XYZ file of C-alpha atoms in Angstrom:
754
model
C 6.405 61.601 152.018
C 7.086 62.472 148.347
C 7.674 59.549 146.006
C 11.379 58.829 145.556
C 12.998 58.330 142.166
C 13.949 54.795 141.184
C 17.569 53.645 141.059
C 17.421 53.704 137.273
C 16.151 57.310 137.293
C 18.968 58.366 139.623
C 21.605 56.691 137.439
C 20.188 58.246 134.275
C 20.104 61.714 135.858
C 23.706 61.430 137.085
C 24.724 60.309 133.585
C 23.192 63.461 132.123
C 24.535 65.728 134.888
C 27.886 64.263 136.016
C 29.045 67.527 137.598
C 25.898 67.867 139.742
C 25.872 64.496 141.498
C 25.974 65.569 145.143
C 23.041 64.503 147.303
C 21.728 68.078 147.473
C 21.686 68.242 143.653
C 19.668 65.017 143.488
C 17.259 66.401 146.094
C 16.713 69.538 144.010
C 16.453 67.676 140.705
C 13.673 65.382 141.909
C 11.951 67.905 144.177
C 12.407 65.822 147.330
C 11.062 67.633 150.406
C 10.839 66.790 154.078
C 13.309 65.107 156.431
C 11.697 61.670 156.081
C 12.094 61.696 152.321
C 15.720 62.865 152.596
C 16.520 60.074 155.048
C 14.958 57.543 152.679
C 16.982 58.963 149.758
C 20.172 58.641 151.822
C 19.326 54.985 152.491
C 18.707 54.411 148.778
C 22.026 55.989 147.792
C 23.908 53.872 150.348
C 22.237 50.786 148.922
C 23.347 51.747 145.413
C 26.857 52.371 146.748
C 26.921 48.895 148.286
C 25.813 47.399 144.969
C 28.710 49.115 143.201
C 26.499 51.329 141.072
C 27.660 54.527 142.814
C 30.758 55.644 144.690
C 30.588 58.293 147.409
C 33.337 60.880 146.986
C 34.370 62.481 150.233
C 35.582 66.093 150.460
C 39.230 65.170 150.570
C 42.145 65.814 148.239
C 42.904 63.067 145.742
C 45.963 62.655 143.513
C 45.690 64.691 140.341
C 44.181 62.653 137.535
C 42.672 60.019 139.806
C 39.368 58.512 138.650
C 36.800 56.777 140.853
C 36.447 52.996 140.359
C 32.888 53.517 139.078
C 32.463 56.352 136.529
C 30.148 57.660 133.857
C 31.903 57.475 130.483
C 31.144 58.547 126.925
C 32.165 56.276 124.049
C 34.406 58.247 121.695
C 34.864 55.628 118.999
C 37.350 53.001 117.845
C 41.001 53.383 116.893
C 42.656 52.063 113.740
C 42.760 48.539 115.225
C 39.057 48.610 116.060
C 39.480 48.916 119.841
C 36.724 50.959 121.473
C 37.694 53.895 123.733
C 35.838 56.169 126.142
C 36.363 59.385 128.076
C 35.250 60.282 131.608
C 32.443 62.847 131.762
C 33.604 64.148 135.140
C 37.255 65.182 135.019
C 38.759 67.724 137.401
C 42.426 67.154 136.599
C 44.651 69.375 134.503
C 45.247 68.672 130.835
C 43.465 66.115 128.701
C 41.330 63.465 130.459
C 42.781 59.962 130.572
C 42.159 57.560 127.682
C 40.080 54.546 128.691
C 39.911 51.253 126.808
C 36.478 49.609 126.851
C 36.760 45.850 127.408
C 33.582 44.085 126.302
C 32.291 40.950 128.015
C 30.249 38.250 126.326
C 26.676 39.457 126.058
C 27.505 43.171 126.209
C 25.525 45.263 123.673
C 27.253 46.913 120.735
C 28.090 50.493 121.701
C 28.134 53.425 119.307
C 30.085 56.666 119.432
C 28.371 59.202 121.719
C 26.693 56.643 123.983
C 27.067 57.019 127.756
C 27.731 54.131 130.089
C 28.295 53.480 133.775
C 31.493 51.449 133.992
C 33.882 49.921 136.529
C 37.447 51.176 135.953
C 40.732 49.410 136.459
C 44.024 51.305 136.281
C 46.662 49.703 134.074
C 50.415 50.140 134.046
C 51.741 52.512 131.405
C 54.927 51.342 129.707
C 56.824 54.122 127.978
C 55.644 57.657 127.415
C 52.618 56.950 125.211
C 51.087 53.518 125.457
C 47.586 54.598 124.451
C 45.450 54.222 127.590
C 45.696 54.363 131.370
C 42.470 52.587 132.379
C 40.234 49.752 131.285
C 36.453 49.924 131.607
C 33.896 47.144 132.004
C 30.201 47.807 131.508
C 27.861 48.068 134.503
C 24.934 49.778 132.806
C 24.134 51.332 129.447
C 22.829 54.859 129.991
C 21.925 55.899 126.447
C 23.117 58.655 124.158
C 24.530 62.049 124.889
C 22.391 65.044 125.789
C 20.152 66.357 123.027
C 21.752 69.106 120.989
C 20.419 72.659 121.149
C 20.933 74.675 117.991
C 20.192 78.395 117.848
C 21.343 81.995 117.643
C 23.295 83.362 120.608
C 22.271 86.766 121.920
C 24.856 88.145 124.347
C 23.989 90.027 127.538
C 25.851 91.233 130.648
C 25.129 88.027 132.573
C 25.854 85.648 129.670
C 23.127 85.518 127.096
C 20.306 83.578 125.538
C 19.952 81.057 122.729
C 17.065 81.727 120.338
C 15.647 78.708 118.469
C 15.883 78.313 114.704
C 13.254 75.569 114.284
C 9.957 76.653 112.742
C 7.983 74.815 115.413
C 10.166 75.678 118.423
C 9.709 78.734 120.606
C 11.674 77.781 123.742
C 14.673 79.955 124.596
C 17.653 78.910 126.728
C 19.641 80.928 129.236
C 23.449 80.857 129.059
C 25.565 81.758 132.081
C 28.663 83.878 131.574
C 30.982 80.903 132.170
C 29.006 78.729 129.710
C 29.210 81.005 126.655
C 32.510 79.520 125.364
C 33.465 82.917 123.909
C 30.480 83.025 121.554
C 29.718 86.387 119.960
C 26.340 88.035 119.642
C 24.442 86.742 116.601
C 26.540 83.605 116.139
C 25.014 80.224 115.355
C 25.875 77.946 118.274
C 25.403 74.395 119.419
C 24.727 73.787 123.116
C 23.508 71.247 125.651
C 21.461 71.483 128.815
C 23.669 72.560 131.686
C 21.640 71.696 134.753
C 18.258 70.755 136.176
C 15.235 72.876 135.235
C 14.409 75.550 137.797
C 12.264 78.674 137.687
C 12.701 80.753 134.568
C 14.450 79.762 131.359
C 16.342 76.429 131.279
C 20.132 76.681 131.470
C 22.361 75.686 128.555
C 26.109 75.469 127.977
C 27.537 76.285 124.537
C 29.597 73.400 123.155
C 30.380 74.647 119.625
C 30.452 77.945 117.730
C 29.254 77.483 114.141
C 29.762 81.006 112.802
C 27.531 83.436 110.943
C 24.057 81.921 110.378
C 23.647 84.087 107.283
C 27.026 83.080 105.894
C 27.516 81.114 102.690
C 26.524 77.466 102.945
C 25.336 77.836 106.542
C 21.907 76.480 105.572
C 22.953 72.851 105.160
C 25.302 73.156 108.142
C 22.306 74.087 110.305
C 20.414 70.990 109.132
C 23.436 68.748 109.697
C 23.788 69.847 113.314
C 20.074 70.125 113.947
C 19.398 66.524 112.920
C 22.588 65.073 114.365
C 24.039 63.879 111.058
C 27.700 62.861 111.504
C 29.710 65.077 109.158
C 33.290 64.257 110.097
C 34.994 60.876 110.066
C 36.956 59.547 113.059
C 40.696 59.238 112.469
C 40.519 55.430 112.572
C 37.954 55.410 109.758
C 39.998 57.783 107.590
C 43.123 55.724 108.232
C 41.432 52.534 107.028
C 40.134 54.246 103.894
C 43.398 55.971 103.025
C 45.523 52.840 103.439
C 43.298 50.799 101.097
C 44.637 49.928 97.679
C 43.295 48.639 94.354
C 41.610 45.251 94.568
C 43.501 42.333 92.996
C 41.965 40.176 90.271
C 42.356 36.991 92.394
C 39.432 34.688 91.534
C 37.192 37.375 90.087
C 35.532 36.923 86.704
C 37.197 39.156 84.109
C 34.514 41.456 82.671
C 36.883 44.108 81.324
C 36.107 43.211 77.715
C 32.442 44.211 78.161
C 31.625 47.804 77.102
C 30.032 49.056 80.314
C 29.150 52.752 80.678
C 28.001 54.825 83.653
C 25.119 57.323 83.353
C 24.767 59.817 86.198
C 23.850 63.448 86.960
C 26.254 65.916 85.391
C 27.733 66.849 88.800
C 28.107 63.301 90.150
C 31.231 62.562 92.187
C 30.687 58.881 92.847
C 29.621 56.345 90.240
C 28.481 53.084 91.769
C 26.553 51.477 88.863
C 27.394 50.687 85.249
C 25.162 49.184 82.556
C 25.369 47.305 79.282
C 22.712 45.873 76.947
C 23.001 43.728 73.822
C 20.733 41.478 71.758
C 20.370 37.929 73.059
C 22.095 35.629 70.523
C 19.976 32.652 71.669
C 17.557 31.716 68.824
C 15.171 30.406 71.480
C 14.673 34.020 72.648
C 13.897 36.021 69.471
C 14.007 39.765 70.028
C 15.339 39.235 73.543
C 18.069 41.129 75.328
C 21.050 40.538 77.592
C 21.242 43.203 80.283
C 24.246 43.621 82.586
C 24.245 45.755 85.716
C 27.613 46.100 87.488
C 27.868 47.641 90.963
C 30.974 48.808 92.850
C 32.310 46.076 95.147
C 32.257 48.106 98.357
C 32.253 44.932 100.472
C 35.876 44.315 99.468
C 36.926 47.521 101.237
C 34.375 47.769 104.062
C 34.838 44.561 106.051
C 32.433 43.411 108.783
C 33.438 44.751 112.200
C 35.984 47.247 110.858
C 36.042 50.926 111.800
C 34.742 51.723 108.305
C 31.899 49.284 108.771
C 30.848 50.634 112.161
C 30.853 54.216 110.866
C 28.930 53.297 107.698
C 26.282 51.524 109.758
C 26.037 54.486 112.118
C 25.458 56.878 109.207
C 23.193 54.456 107.349
C 23.306 56.429 104.106
C 24.710 59.503 102.424
C 22.782 62.759 102.827
C 22.446 65.150 99.883
C 22.122 68.932 100.103
C 22.154 71.548 97.314
C 25.677 72.628 98.299
C 27.287 69.495 99.700
C 27.063 65.762 100.317
C 27.598 64.152 103.702
C 28.848 60.755 102.484
C 28.449 57.373 104.128
C 32.059 56.507 103.214
C 35.224 58.655 103.122
C 36.124 60.207 99.784
C 39.132 57.897 99.385
C 36.554 55.148 98.791
C 33.372 56.891 97.612
C 35.123 59.235 95.198
C 38.015 56.984 94.169
C 38.515 53.260 94.794
C 34.812 52.355 94.836
C 33.811 54.724 92.040
C 33.523 53.197 88.546
C 35.580 55.828 86.764
C 36.188 55.762 83.037
C 38.962 53.472 81.725
C 40.007 52.286 85.192
C 39.865 48.702 86.440
C 37.371 48.412 89.288
C 36.135 45.441 91.342
C 32.397 44.879 91.020
C 29.405 42.750 91.862
C 27.524 42.158 88.619
C 24.330 40.501 87.464
C 23.650 39.239 83.919
C 19.937 39.093 83.110
C 18.175 37.563 80.084
C 15.042 39.409 78.987
C 12.340 38.355 76.567
C 11.186 40.692 73.806
C 8.312 41.631 76.152
C 10.682 42.567 78.988
C 10.130 39.476 81.156
C 13.237 38.424 83.122
C 13.901 34.835 82.037
C 17.000 34.203 84.147
C 19.834 35.886 85.989
C 23.400 35.115 87.070
C 25.448 36.955 89.705
C 29.221 37.157 89.664
C 32.067 38.902 91.467
C 34.228 40.431 88.805
C 36.582 43.102 87.522
C 35.225 45.663 85.038
C 36.327 48.776 83.155
C 33.909 51.551 82.185
C 34.179 52.798 78.602
C 32.645 56.217 79.326
C 31.282 58.373 82.147
C 28.096 59.865 80.689
C 25.348 62.124 82.035
C 21.577 61.853 81.563
C 21.084 64.878 79.312
C 24.039 63.869 77.154
C 22.685 60.342 76.619
C 19.169 61.598 75.883
C 20.439 64.073 73.304
C 22.376 61.296 71.585
C 19.288 59.067 71.450
C 17.253 62.016 70.102
C 19.716 62.533 67.223
C 22.121 65.087 68.697
C 25.206 63.096 69.749
C 28.362 64.894 70.857
C 31.957 63.830 70.285
C 31.787 61.458 73.276
C 28.458 59.785 72.509
C 28.699 59.642 68.686
C 31.030 56.586 68.632
C 28.854 54.869 71.268
C 25.440 55.563 69.745
C 24.811 52.412 67.692
C 26.786 49.870 69.732
C 26.013 50.987 73.299
C 23.306 53.673 73.623
C 20.703 52.343 71.162
C 20.783 48.803 72.664
C 20.201 50.321 76.131
C 17.044 52.059 74.910
C 15.866 48.891 73.133
C 16.175 46.898 76.366
C 14.394 49.728 78.189
C 11.513 49.616 75.681
C 11.032 45.925 76.479
C 11.096 46.593 80.234
C 8.627 49.431 79.770
C 6.214 46.938 78.223
C 6.624 44.623 81.219
C 6.176 47.566 83.566
C 2.861 48.469 81.931
C 1.622 44.946 82.647
C 2.885 45.022 86.239
C 1.367 48.450 86.917
C 3.628 49.946 89.617
C 2.380 53.195 91.113
C 2.855 55.969 88.527
C 3.168 59.147 90.572
C 4.106 62.324 88.731
C 5.778 64.592 91.277
C 8.363 66.955 89.803
C 11.570 67.374 91.798
C 12.865 70.843 92.646
C 16.364 71.909 91.686
C 18.003 74.717 93.666
C 20.886 76.377 91.838
C 23.474 78.101 94.038
C 26.251 80.561 93.312
C 29.838 79.833 94.322
C 29.142 81.837 97.487
C 26.135 79.679 98.379
C 23.441 82.197 97.380
C 20.274 80.960 95.665
C 20.326 81.866 91.963
C 17.167 80.055 90.860
C 14.583 77.473 91.854
C 13.180 75.272 89.108
C 11.974 71.736 88.525
C 14.428 69.093 87.381
C 14.243 67.787 83.831
C 13.134 64.158 83.541
C 14.390 62.221 80.523
C 13.892 58.666 79.347
C 17.572 58.292 80.243
C 16.592 58.710 83.913
C 13.768 56.182 83.601
C 16.042 53.758 81.762
C 18.561 53.621 84.587
C 15.807 53.471 87.215
C 14.170 50.496 85.476
C 17.498 48.661 85.137
C 18.243 49.215 88.822
C 14.784 47.979 89.881
C 15.283 44.777 87.898
C 18.740 44.208 89.418
C 17.296 44.745 92.902
C 14.552 42.189 92.192
C 17.160 39.699 90.978
C 19.229 40.180 94.163
C 16.219 39.540 96.405
C 15.187 36.460 94.409
C 18.746 35.109 94.421
C 19.141 35.376 98.183
C 15.710 33.826 98.760
C 16.824 30.937 96.523
C 20.107 30.603 98.433
C 18.204 30.844 101.743
C 20.554 33.523 102.986
C 19.448 36.313 105.366
C 19.129 39.779 103.875
C 17.397 43.103 104.311
C 14.304 43.482 102.150
C 13.018 46.873 101.071
C 9.439 46.777 102.338
C 6.509 48.966 101.307
C 3.133 48.001 102.737
C -0.244 48.974 101.297
C -2.114 52.012 102.649
C -4.173 51.756 105.827
C -7.973 51.660 105.565
C -8.230 55.174 107.062
C -5.805 56.726 104.592
C -7.436 54.906 101.696
C -10.868 56.215 102.691
C -9.470 59.757 102.927
C -8.018 59.390 99.427
C -11.362 58.124 98.155
C -13.146 61.177 99.617
C -10.710 63.555 97.928
C -11.247 61.744 94.641
C -15.029 61.936 94.904
C -14.953 65.622 95.884
C -12.834 66.270 92.792
C -15.175 64.364 90.472
C -13.202 61.119 90.229
C -13.836 57.591 91.476
C -11.840 55.023 93.448
C -13.979 51.928 93.764
C -14.679 50.247 97.105
C -15.043 46.592 98.001
C -11.981 45.206 96.258
C -8.430 44.283 97.140
C -6.423 47.435 96.465
C -3.869 47.223 93.688
C -1.596 49.870 92.262
C -3.530 49.556 89.004
C -6.591 51.031 90.776
C -4.561 54.023 91.933
C -3.064 54.474 88.474
C -6.549 54.627 86.973
C -7.413 57.355 89.477
C -4.263 59.313 88.566
C -5.061 58.875 84.861
C -8.534 60.402 85.429
C -6.898 63.473 86.989
C -4.112 63.815 84.436
C -4.301 67.105 82.563
C -7.039 68.496 84.812
C -6.769 71.208 87.444
C -6.688 68.446 90.076
C -3.666 66.634 88.600
C -1.122 67.763 91.201
C -3.632 67.463 94.034
C -4.366 63.805 93.261
C -0.654 62.978 92.966
C 0.145 64.631 96.314
C -2.894 63.072 98.007
C -2.031 59.612 96.688
C 1.562 59.995 97.882
C 0.393 61.033 101.352
C -1.894 58.026 101.555
C 1.089 55.702 101.178
C 2.943 54.145 104.071
C 6.659 54.862 104.330
C 9.033 52.253 102.936
C 11.521 50.682 105.339
C 14.045 47.848 105.726
C 13.273 44.517 107.388
C 14.726 40.975 107.480
C 11.261 39.578 106.651
C 9.683 39.969 103.252
C 6.372 41.834 103.264
C 6.546 42.811 99.586
C 6.735 46.192 97.887
C 3.257 47.593 97.217
C 4.328 50.721 95.328
C 6.474 48.807 92.821
C 3.982 45.902 92.682
C 6.734 43.421 93.469
C 6.731 40.358 95.721
C 10.434 40.522 96.582
C 12.641 43.586 96.528
C 16.014 44.455 98.060
C 18.469 47.304 97.586
C 21.587 46.086 95.766
C 22.608 48.905 93.427
C 24.026 51.710 95.644
C 26.436 50.367 98.296
C 28.532 53.566 98.215
C 25.617 55.556 99.654
C 23.351 52.967 101.384
C 24.340 50.483 104.080
C 21.394 48.231 103.156
C 23.018 47.482 99.796
C 26.293 46.570 101.489
C 24.424 43.995 103.604
C 22.883 42.513 100.427
C 26.330 42.332 98.778
C 27.739 40.519 101.800
C 24.838 38.083 101.730
C 25.580 37.301 98.070
C 29.270 36.800 98.878
C 28.363 34.414 101.704
C 25.783 32.563 99.611
C 28.184 31.987 96.704
C 31.341 31.452 98.781
C 33.179 34.324 97.095
C 35.469 35.230 100.008
C 35.832 35.812 103.741
C 34.235 39.289 103.585
C 30.640 38.108 103.351
C 27.845 38.461 105.892
C 29.310 37.782 109.347
C 27.674 36.007 112.279
C 27.363 39.382 114.023
C 25.772 40.913 110.895
C 23.159 38.158 110.945
C 22.552 38.436 114.682
C 22.039 42.210 114.423
C 20.032 42.173 111.187
C 16.747 43.372 112.703
C 18.531 46.049 114.754
C 20.421 47.172 111.637
C 17.159 47.377 109.673
C 15.671 49.732 112.249
C 18.880 51.771 112.498
C 19.175 52.447 108.770
C 15.423 53.029 108.358
C 15.761 55.721 111.046
C 18.852 57.303 109.456
C 17.056 57.399 106.101
C 14.178 59.345 107.674
C 16.695 61.608 109.417
C 18.349 62.441 106.096
C 15.014 63.084 104.408
C 14.022 65.502 107.177
C 17.377 67.317 106.975
C 17.168 67.591 103.190
C 13.578 68.873 103.407
C 14.472 71.477 106.052
C 17.406 72.675 103.972
C 15.218 73.073 100.907
C 12.682 75.059 102.954
C 15.403 77.427 104.175
C 16.844 77.958 100.700
C 13.357 78.656 99.335
C 12.690 81.168 102.120
C 16.024 82.828 101.350
C 15.175 83.030 97.656
C 11.711 84.516 98.374
C 12.878 86.949 101.070
C 13.347 89.721 98.477
C 9.802 89.235 97.174
C 7.822 89.989 100.324
C 4.588 91.687 99.250
C 4.430 89.856 95.915
C 1.382 87.792 94.936
C 1.538 84.077 94.075
C -0.873 81.351 93.010
C -0.979 77.951 94.635
C -3.121 75.209 96.154
C -4.116 74.491 99.730
C -2.006 71.455 100.666
C -2.887 71.069 104.361
C -5.494 72.231 106.859
C -5.121 72.521 110.621
C -7.151 74.267 113.315
C -4.680 77.154 113.361
C -4.430 77.717 109.622
C -3.855 76.607 106.049
C -0.720 75.342 104.315
C -0.357 76.441 100.695
C 2.029 75.030 98.072
C 3.088 77.771 95.657
C 2.944 76.933 91.939
C 6.102 78.740 90.903
C 8.583 77.230 93.357
C 6.788 74.420 95.170
C 7.463 76.201 98.460
C 5.041 75.657 101.344
C 3.726 78.605 103.396
C 1.268 79.100 106.245
C -1.874 81.254 106.286
C -2.832 81.769 109.962
C -6.609 81.380 110.172
C -6.798 84.432 112.450
C -5.787 86.544 109.434
C -8.682 85.296 107.274
C -11.638 87.686 107.646
C -13.263 88.641 110.925
C -15.261 85.536 111.690
C -14.825 82.294 113.582
C -13.792 79.215 111.563
C -14.931 75.738 112.608
C -12.326 72.996 112.049
C -13.603 69.602 110.885
C -10.808 67.067 111.471
C -12.640 64.345 109.512
C -12.972 66.330 106.285
C -9.865 68.433 106.975
C -11.757 71.687 106.275
C -12.308 75.055 107.929
C -15.754 76.657 107.622
C -16.616 80.305 108.342
C -19.408 80.640 110.921
C -20.918 83.718 109.223
C -20.183 83.356 105.529
C -20.149 79.556 105.210
C -16.823 79.888 103.352
C -15.222 76.454 103.202
C -11.459 76.162 102.961
C -10.138 72.702 102.101
C -7.265 70.863 100.516
C -6.856 71.249 96.765
C -8.541 74.620 96.377
C -6.744 77.099 94.141
C -5.800 80.285 95.959
C -4.008 83.566 95.383
C -1.833 84.696 98.277
C 0.455 87.545 99.212
C 3.852 86.780 100.745
C 3.778 88.506 104.143
C 7.017 87.201 105.646
C 9.975 84.981 104.702
C 12.448 83.887 107.383
C 15.499 82.149 105.848
C 16.844 81.151 109.270
C 13.857 78.895 110.009
C 12.563 78.311 106.487
C 9.186 79.764 107.469
C 6.858 81.523 105.003
C 3.803 83.488 106.179
C 1.079 84.177 103.616
C -2.075 86.298 103.341
C -5.145 84.848 101.606
C -6.485 87.008 98.757
C -8.757 84.803 96.627
C -10.190 81.254 96.717
C -10.985 79.564 93.387
C -10.505 82.999 91.698
C -13.143 84.600 93.922
C -12.522 87.226 96.576
C -13.245 86.531 100.219
C -16.861 87.191 101.261
C -17.404 89.823 103.939
C -18.768 88.360 107.195
C -22.182 89.524 108.345
C -22.154 92.209 111.000
C -23.435 91.065 114.376
C -25.183 92.936 117.095
C -23.643 92.569 120.535
C -21.183 89.807 121.398
C -23.163 86.698 120.635
C -21.219 83.469 120.468
C -20.180 82.227 117.012
C -23.045 80.250 115.546
C -22.762 76.852 113.931
C -22.904 76.814 110.127
C -26.425 76.470 108.790
C -27.656 73.470 106.824
C -27.344 75.252 103.468
C -23.807 76.419 104.218
C -22.849 72.921 105.290
C -24.331 71.503 102.106
C -22.438 74.001 100.003
C -19.290 73.227 101.895
C -19.667 69.523 101.176
C -19.691 70.289 97.476
C -16.706 72.630 97.635
C -14.418 70.823 100.044
C -11.223 69.054 99.112
C -10.606 66.327 101.644
C -7.323 64.984 102.855
C -6.115 63.430 106.030
C -2.632 64.825 106.536
C -1.673 62.372 109.275
C 1.260 60.301 108.108
């Protein structure tokens, strides 16, 4: 007899396929064969029915709109009062499905929008024409999230159509029945979900949303938003809370409106969540010292624990930035207005006053909850020009009293930074300029001014102060954690350094100063970019955690995110912890916040990675779109990754990454060495490894997937050697000792595992 599925497997399958829950569907789904196995399945289903987990629905008529007492539901989100509602996934009645109120019991897990549950329903009396809900639901079992989204291009046919994938690494197509096409037109970008159990042939999908022309303006970021499941529309309850909020009262806040704060942001910034101010320290005991203020928007005043705004902000975790749009963590009524530190407008804030020595050492700090008023909304280039002697009409009056003192405080912090030795990576950031129609006009690297570094250094210091303050107050918080590289990744970095003629000493406790010395050796050489990229890839990924494991990259013992609560939920948690620790109001860290701190840390670490992946995919697609008109052109670059199937090359001009399939390189077999991350030709001994300079020809650019295919022309300015001609069909031979020796000298080593 075939092995039967478990009860949990049956419940999960029914949750994913609520319209296919007859016994025959379960038999097909799990491949149950033979009368004995079917009898045993029947017994198992009866047992689950007796336990209340399932309800058998006989083939009889039922009143329209009736729901079974046990149903699979999907959470649809809270209303303006914070009550959580759900909808039935199996609904055969006419009109809209009934609205179901979820009633939580003590011990029930927190449920998010989109999750599916098995619940026991109770019908409630409806008073009046619209009382909100007709049923109440109590949790039996949590079944997980909704079905994975399928994103692709719909190709229509007589019997329905197919969905073609748009992911670079995905080649699976989906079949769409005629009644599952939802009116989609040929060539449209669509979103779909699996429509039934896998049988012979292509899997079946049902289209759930039509997203329009995939080549249309601004479709690139839309693809990434849907592909990565980034929430891009706010529930009505969340918008209602944001739009009914008003200016914060002074109440017991400290009045900081007399202080000449300014904001310094990118020229196209919509939200301004940090303001700064520096002045000489008047204390004679601190000669040459500075007073540095950092004021941050008081988002905690508007986003209260447990509110609809709070639940949505936690679900999003952070804002996501694309070249043509921002998917914000908070609605624009807050992020672009009430929480934004606009010029000459009173705004509530959380501020820290820090005393610095002449050498940039933080001597003390004091946090306060206040009310501030920004004197000017400045941009980085504008401030830098003023400091360099070219002030405009806005910065000229501020130059001596506001801008110069900021740079003087920064000079002191730069001295302290040199002693601390945080990791000094030099990785230019790409800037994609779009037309009003969403077409790529240019791809360049962003300018980096001291004005950028000034703000970054001020924010780092404020974040350190927040972590130290909450440790002192013994209040729970989320630390920003960055652990040191693993031994394997460190050894791979050392091998790359040695192959490039540099040294990274062994037998010592790794410090960022050691890595900085390595980067300094490479600076100005042909291996400069290679060593920066290799060092970055050797690092672990930073994350959030309630325990403090330090921040290796910044060379700091304690670090927390405090300075961007408009766009990061982690900072909001830190603000609430400060409010709780100082007794500044009833909107501090709640008991539920504290109980869920570890779960929240994982959630927002995951959403941060999700946003990074979406932003990276969008950049790849824009770059492919920009290069699509240059197919056949030649480019220079460096090998940035090696796999058995080919080479990844980063192009110098744009920073775009393309693939050279190894089958297109010569007419010989290439041996892949996973330890050294190299490919070696069996006939010529040609070694291809990370860091080598190459010239390539662009063979193909696919904007829809972001894929670039390249042809290899030269390696280290030399043409490709011709493989020796063989007699017969002898098997590829192993590289000889001399070729292997030569390869060891030439190779550029990097482990690309992250």
